[in-house]
């Protein structure tokens, strides 16, 4: 369980904590290159992860917040439905601190099919990001308590 103070933190800190939580690896994860992340199980995300980190279970509200912080959704290719932000990279929390919530007139829409999304896999070959290291004493509450119960 994250500390109570986490719910009062801003999106980048909460999202980084979620992506580093070994209990949530089957629910939300970094893409292999570490430059975008994806919700793997929307139902579990809304029923377990959101209340734990955000104090609500409204997925649509979470997506609005993500968009308000300037994340872009990838709409095609192997990273389809993952989100990226140039300052939100795996293992680089110093960059997260530079992120700002955007005014409503500057919020972006999903990456259009005609937009050139960066090739994160090619970028990872020349500029790899740190891998996630998990705590050895962490329990996997979702796997044992939720996924087994619901499929």
PDB file of C-alpha atoms in Angstrom:
ATOM      1  CA  UNK A   1       0.000   0.000   0.000  1.00  0.00           C
ATOM      2  CA  UNK A   2       1.429   3.401  -0.939  1.00  0.00           C
ATOM      3  CA  UNK A   3       1.874   6.006   1.780  1.00  0.00           C
ATOM      4  CA  UNK A   4      -1.155   8.228   2.439  1.00  0.00           C
ATOM      5  CA  UNK A   5       0.903  11.246   1.393  1.00  0.00           C
ATOM      6  CA  UNK A   6       1.081   9.808  -2.141  1.00  0.00           C
ATOM      7  CA  UNK A   7      -2.581  10.645  -2.811  1.00  0.00           C
ATOM      8  CA  UNK A   8      -1.761  14.334  -2.284  1.00  0.00           C
ATOM      9  CA  UNK A   9       1.148  14.270  -4.768  1.00  0.00           C
ATOM     10  CA  UNK A  10       0.907  15.296  -8.416  1.00  0.00           C
ATOM     11  CA  UNK A  11       0.248  12.944 -11.327  1.00  0.00           C
ATOM     12  CA  UNK A  12       3.877  12.344 -12.392  1.00  0.00           C
ATOM     13  CA  UNK A  13       4.864  11.140  -8.902  1.00  0.00           C
ATOM     14  CA  UNK A  14       1.770   8.963  -8.520  1.00  0.00           C
ATOM     15  CA  UNK A  15       2.147   7.463 -11.984  1.00  0.00           C
ATOM     16  CA  UNK A  16       5.844   6.718 -11.428  1.00  0.00           C
ATOM     17  CA  UNK A  17       4.957   5.024  -8.123  1.00  0.00           C
ATOM     18  CA  UNK A  18       2.261   2.932  -9.832  1.00  0.00           C
ATOM     19  CA  UNK A  19       4.669   1.846 -12.556  1.00  0.00           C
ATOM     20  CA  UNK A  20       7.224   0.878  -9.887  1.00  0.00           C
ATOM     21  CA  UNK A  21       4.713  -1.068  -7.788  1.00  0.00           C
ATOM     22  CA  UNK A  22       5.344  -4.816  -8.170  1.00  0.00           C
ATOM     23  CA  UNK A  23       1.724  -5.478  -7.181  1.00  0.00           C
ATOM     24  CA  UNK A  24       0.562  -3.715 -10.357  1.00  0.00           C
ATOM     25  CA  UNK A  25       2.764  -5.320 -13.045  1.00  0.00           C
ATOM     26  CA  UNK A  26      -0.202  -7.168 -14.561  1.00  0.00           C
ATOM     27  CA  UNK A  27      -2.319  -4.003 -14.544  1.00  0.00           C
ATOM     28  CA  UNK A  28      -0.064  -1.145 -15.732  1.00  0.00           C
ATOM     29  CA  UNK A  29       3.451  -1.365 -17.122  1.00  0.00           C
ATOM     30  CA  UNK A  30       6.240   0.427 -18.924  1.00  0.00           C
ATOM     31  CA  UNK A  31       6.646  -0.548 -22.548  1.00  0.00           C
ATOM     32  CA  UNK A  32       9.979  -2.385 -23.114  1.00  0.00           C
ATOM     33  CA  UNK A  33      11.810   0.772 -24.255  1.00  0.00           C
ATOM     34  CA  UNK A  34      10.792   2.711 -21.096  1.00  0.00           C
ATOM     35  CA  UNK A  35       9.454   5.737 -22.983  1.00  0.00           C
ATOM     36  CA  UNK A  36       5.734   4.992 -22.787  1.00  0.00           C
ATOM     37  CA  UNK A  37       3.419   3.079 -20.461  1.00  0.00           C
ATOM     38  CA  UNK A  38       0.205   1.157 -20.910  1.00  0.00           C
ATOM     39  CA  UNK A  39      -2.772   0.021 -18.861  1.00  0.00           C
ATOM     40  CA  UNK A  40      -2.990  -3.747 -19.392  1.00  0.00           C
ATOM     41  CA  UNK A  41      -6.181  -4.484 -17.474  1.00  0.00           C
ATOM     42  CA  UNK A  42      -8.591  -1.562 -17.357  1.00  0.00           C
ATOM     43  CA  UNK A  43     -11.038  -3.212 -14.929  1.00  0.00           C
ATOM     44  CA  UNK A  44      -8.372  -4.017 -12.338  1.00  0.00           C
ATOM     45  CA  UNK A  45      -6.771  -0.640 -12.888  1.00  0.00           C
ATOM     46  CA  UNK A  46     -10.068   1.118 -12.065  1.00  0.00           C
ATOM     47  CA  UNK A  47     -11.021  -1.148  -9.161  1.00  0.00           C
ATOM     48  CA  UNK A  48      -7.634  -1.575  -7.493  1.00  0.00           C
ATOM     49  CA  UNK A  49      -4.912   0.793  -8.698  1.00  0.00           C
ATOM     50  CA  UNK A  50      -6.895   4.015  -9.023  1.00  0.00           C
ATOM     51  CA  UNK A  51      -8.442   3.910  -5.532  1.00  0.00           C
ATOM     52  CA  UNK A  52      -5.061   3.001  -4.075  1.00  0.00           C
ATOM     53  CA  UNK A  53      -3.189   5.907  -5.665  1.00  0.00           C
ATOM     54  CA  UNK A  54      -5.852   8.461  -6.610  1.00  0.00           C
ATOM     55  CA  UNK A  55      -8.707   7.872  -4.154  1.00  0.00           C
ATOM     56  CA  UNK A  56     -11.295   7.168  -6.898  1.00  0.00           C
ATOM     57  CA  UNK A  57     -12.127   4.470  -9.447  1.00  0.00           C
ATOM     58  CA  UNK A  58     -13.057   6.611 -12.458  1.00  0.00           C
ATOM     59  CA  UNK A  59     -10.905   5.610 -15.453  1.00  0.00           C
ATOM     60  CA  UNK A  60     -12.239   8.448 -17.645  1.00  0.00           C
ATOM     61  CA  UNK A  61     -11.229  10.976 -14.987  1.00  0.00           C
ATOM     62  CA  UNK A  62      -7.736   9.463 -14.878  1.00  0.00           C
ATOM     63  CA  UNK A  63      -7.429   9.792 -18.675  1.00  0.00           C
ATOM     64  CA  UNK A  64      -8.484  13.460 -18.476  1.00  0.00           C
ATOM     65  CA  UNK A  65      -5.779  14.071 -15.854  1.00  0.00           C
ATOM     66  CA  UNK A  66      -3.176  12.268 -17.999  1.00  0.00           C
ATOM     67  CA  UNK A  67      -4.146  14.440 -20.981  1.00  0.00           C
ATOM     68  CA  UNK A  68      -4.022  17.567 -18.814  1.00  0.00           C
ATOM     69  CA  UNK A  69      -0.371  16.802 -18.038  1.00  0.00           C
ATOM     70  CA  UNK A  70       0.511  16.633 -21.750  1.00  0.00           C
ATOM     71  CA  UNK A  71       0.747  12.866 -22.257  1.00  0.00           C
ATOM     72  CA  UNK A  72       0.031  11.680 -25.805  1.00  0.00           C
ATOM     73  CA  UNK A  73      -1.689   8.394 -26.602  1.00  0.00           C
ATOM     74  CA  UNK A  74      -0.164   6.284 -29.361  1.00  0.00           C
ATOM     75  CA  UNK A  75      -2.955   5.126 -31.669  1.00  0.00           C
ATOM     76  CA  UNK A  76      -1.129   2.734 -34.038  1.00  0.00           C
ATOM     77  CA  UNK A  77       1.642   0.137 -34.010  1.00  0.00           C
ATOM     78  CA  UNK A  78       2.986  -2.161 -31.312  1.00  0.00           C
ATOM     79  CA  UNK A  79       2.681   0.551 -28.648  1.00  0.00           C
ATOM     80  CA  UNK A  80      -0.987   1.247 -29.468  1.00  0.00           C
ATOM     81  CA  UNK A  81      -2.919   2.673 -26.488  1.00  0.00           C
ATOM     82  CA  UNK A  82       0.238   3.463 -24.559  1.00  0.00           C
ATOM     83  CA  UNK A  83       0.971   7.014 -23.381  1.00  0.00           C
ATOM     84  CA  UNK A  84       4.182   9.024 -23.604  1.00  0.00           C
ATOM     85  CA  UNK A  85       5.579  12.380 -22.505  1.00  0.00           C
ATOM     86  CA  UNK A  86       9.070  13.635 -23.327  1.00  0.00           C
ATOM     87  CA  UNK A  87       9.802  14.223 -19.624  1.00  0.00           C
ATOM     88  CA  UNK A  88       8.306  10.961 -18.321  1.00  0.00           C
ATOM     89  CA  UNK A  89      10.928   8.266 -18.837  1.00  0.00           C
ATOM     90  CA  UNK A  90      11.557   5.068 -16.880  1.00  0.00           C
ATOM     91  CA  UNK A  91      14.315   5.532 -14.292  1.00  0.00           C
ATOM     92  CA  UNK A  92      14.531   9.322 -14.759  1.00  0.00           C
ATOM     93  CA  UNK A  93      12.489  10.841 -11.882  1.00  0.00           C
ATOM     94  CA  UNK A  94      14.497  14.065 -12.078  1.00  0.00           C
ATOM     95  CA  UNK A  95      12.713  14.764 -15.382  1.00  0.00           C
ATOM     96  CA  UNK A  96       9.235  14.119 -13.911  1.00  0.00           C
ATOM     97  CA  UNK A  97       9.741  17.060 -11.558  1.00  0.00           C
ATOM     98  CA  UNK A  98       9.940  19.420 -14.542  1.00  0.00           C
ATOM     99  CA  UNK A  99       6.488  18.433 -15.815  1.00  0.00           C
ATOM    100  CA  UNK A 100       3.642  20.946 -15.555  1.00  0.00           C
ATOM    101  CA  UNK A 101      -0.096  20.599 -15.888  1.00  0.00           C
ATOM    102  CA  UNK A 102      -1.150  22.291 -19.137  1.00  0.00           C
ATOM    103  CA  UNK A 103      -3.824  24.959 -19.454  1.00  0.00           C
ATOM    104  CA  UNK A 104      -6.945  23.571 -21.158  1.00  0.00           C
ATOM    105  CA  UNK A 105      -6.206  25.384 -24.447  1.00  0.00           C
ATOM    106  CA  UNK A 106      -2.876  23.512 -24.811  1.00  0.00           C
ATOM    107  CA  UNK A 107      -3.993  19.948 -24.107  1.00  0.00           C
ATOM    108  CA  UNK A 108      -3.141  17.472 -26.814  1.00  0.00           C
ATOM    109  CA  UNK A 109      -5.185  14.783 -28.466  1.00  0.00           C
ATOM    110  CA  UNK A 110      -4.045  11.235 -29.279  1.00  0.00           C
ATOM    111  CA  UNK A 111      -1.223  10.978 -31.793  1.00  0.00           C
ATOM    112  CA  UNK A 112      -2.902  11.078 -35.195  1.00  0.00           C
ATOM    113  CA  UNK A 113      -2.121   8.357 -37.723  1.00  0.00           C
ATOM    114  CA  UNK A 114      -0.428  11.005 -39.892  1.00  0.00           C
ATOM    115  CA  UNK A 115       1.718  12.325 -37.014  1.00  0.00           C
ATOM    116  CA  UNK A 116       5.204  10.930 -36.799  1.00  0.00           C
ATOM    117  CA  UNK A 117       5.501   9.259 -33.417  1.00  0.00           C
ATOM    118  CA  UNK A 118       9.117   8.731 -32.381  1.00  0.00           C
ATOM    119  CA  UNK A 119      10.440   5.212 -32.924  1.00  0.00           C
ATOM    120  CA  UNK A 120      11.048   4.400 -29.273  1.00  0.00           C
ATOM    121  CA  UNK A 121      12.537   0.985 -30.078  1.00  0.00           C
ATOM    122  CA  UNK A 122      15.219   2.505 -32.312  1.00  0.00           C
ATOM    123  CA  UNK A 123      15.862   5.209 -29.729  1.00  0.00           C
ATOM    124  CA  UNK A 124      16.281   2.545 -27.033  1.00  0.00           C
ATOM    125  CA  UNK A 125      19.108   0.949 -29.050  1.00  0.00           C
ATOM    126  CA  UNK A 126      21.230   4.094 -28.853  1.00  0.00           C
ATOM    127  CA  UNK A 127      19.914   5.573 -25.583  1.00  0.00           C
ATOM    128  CA  UNK A 128      18.651   2.768 -23.314  1.00  0.00           C
ATOM    129  CA  UNK A 129      16.851   3.646 -20.097  1.00  0.00           C
ATOM    130  CA  UNK A 130      17.380   1.940 -16.718  1.00  0.00           C
ATOM    131  CA  UNK A 131      15.419  -1.224 -16.051  1.00  0.00           C
ATOM    132  CA  UNK A 132      13.024  -1.476 -13.114  1.00  0.00           C
ATOM    133  CA  UNK A 133      14.366  -3.211 -10.035  1.00  0.00           C
ATOM    134  CA  UNK A 134      11.721  -4.788  -7.828  1.00  0.00           C
ATOM    135  CA  UNK A 135      11.820  -5.120  -4.077  1.00  0.00           C
ATOM    136  CA  UNK A 136      12.537  -8.736  -3.134  1.00  0.00           C
ATOM    137  CA  UNK A 137      10.078  -8.763  -0.237  1.00  0.00           C
ATOM    138  CA  UNK A 138       7.105  -7.344  -2.155  1.00  0.00           C
ATOM    139  CA  UNK A 139       3.943  -9.392  -2.241  1.00  0.00           C
ATOM    140  CA  UNK A 140       1.924  -9.706  -5.399  1.00  0.00           C
ATOM    141  CA  UNK A 141      -1.529  -8.880  -4.052  1.00  0.00           C
ATOM    142  CA  UNK A 142      -3.203  -8.522  -7.411  1.00  0.00           C
ATOM    143  CA  UNK A 143      -2.034 -11.846  -8.782  1.00  0.00           C
ATOM    144  CA  UNK A 144      -3.085 -13.708  -5.669  1.00  0.00           C
ATOM    145  CA  UNK A 145      -6.166 -11.736  -4.712  1.00  0.00           C
ATOM    146  CA  UNK A 146      -7.694 -10.344  -7.879  1.00  0.00           C
ATOM    147  CA  UNK A 147      -6.583 -11.977 -11.099  1.00  0.00           C
ATOM    148  CA  UNK A 148      -7.053 -15.485  -9.754  1.00  0.00           C
ATOM    149  CA  UNK A 149     -10.538 -14.534  -8.626  1.00  0.00           C
ATOM    150  CA  UNK A 150     -11.637 -12.875 -11.845  1.00  0.00           C
ATOM    151  CA  UNK A 151      -9.650 -14.558 -14.580  1.00  0.00           C
TER     152      UNK A 151
END
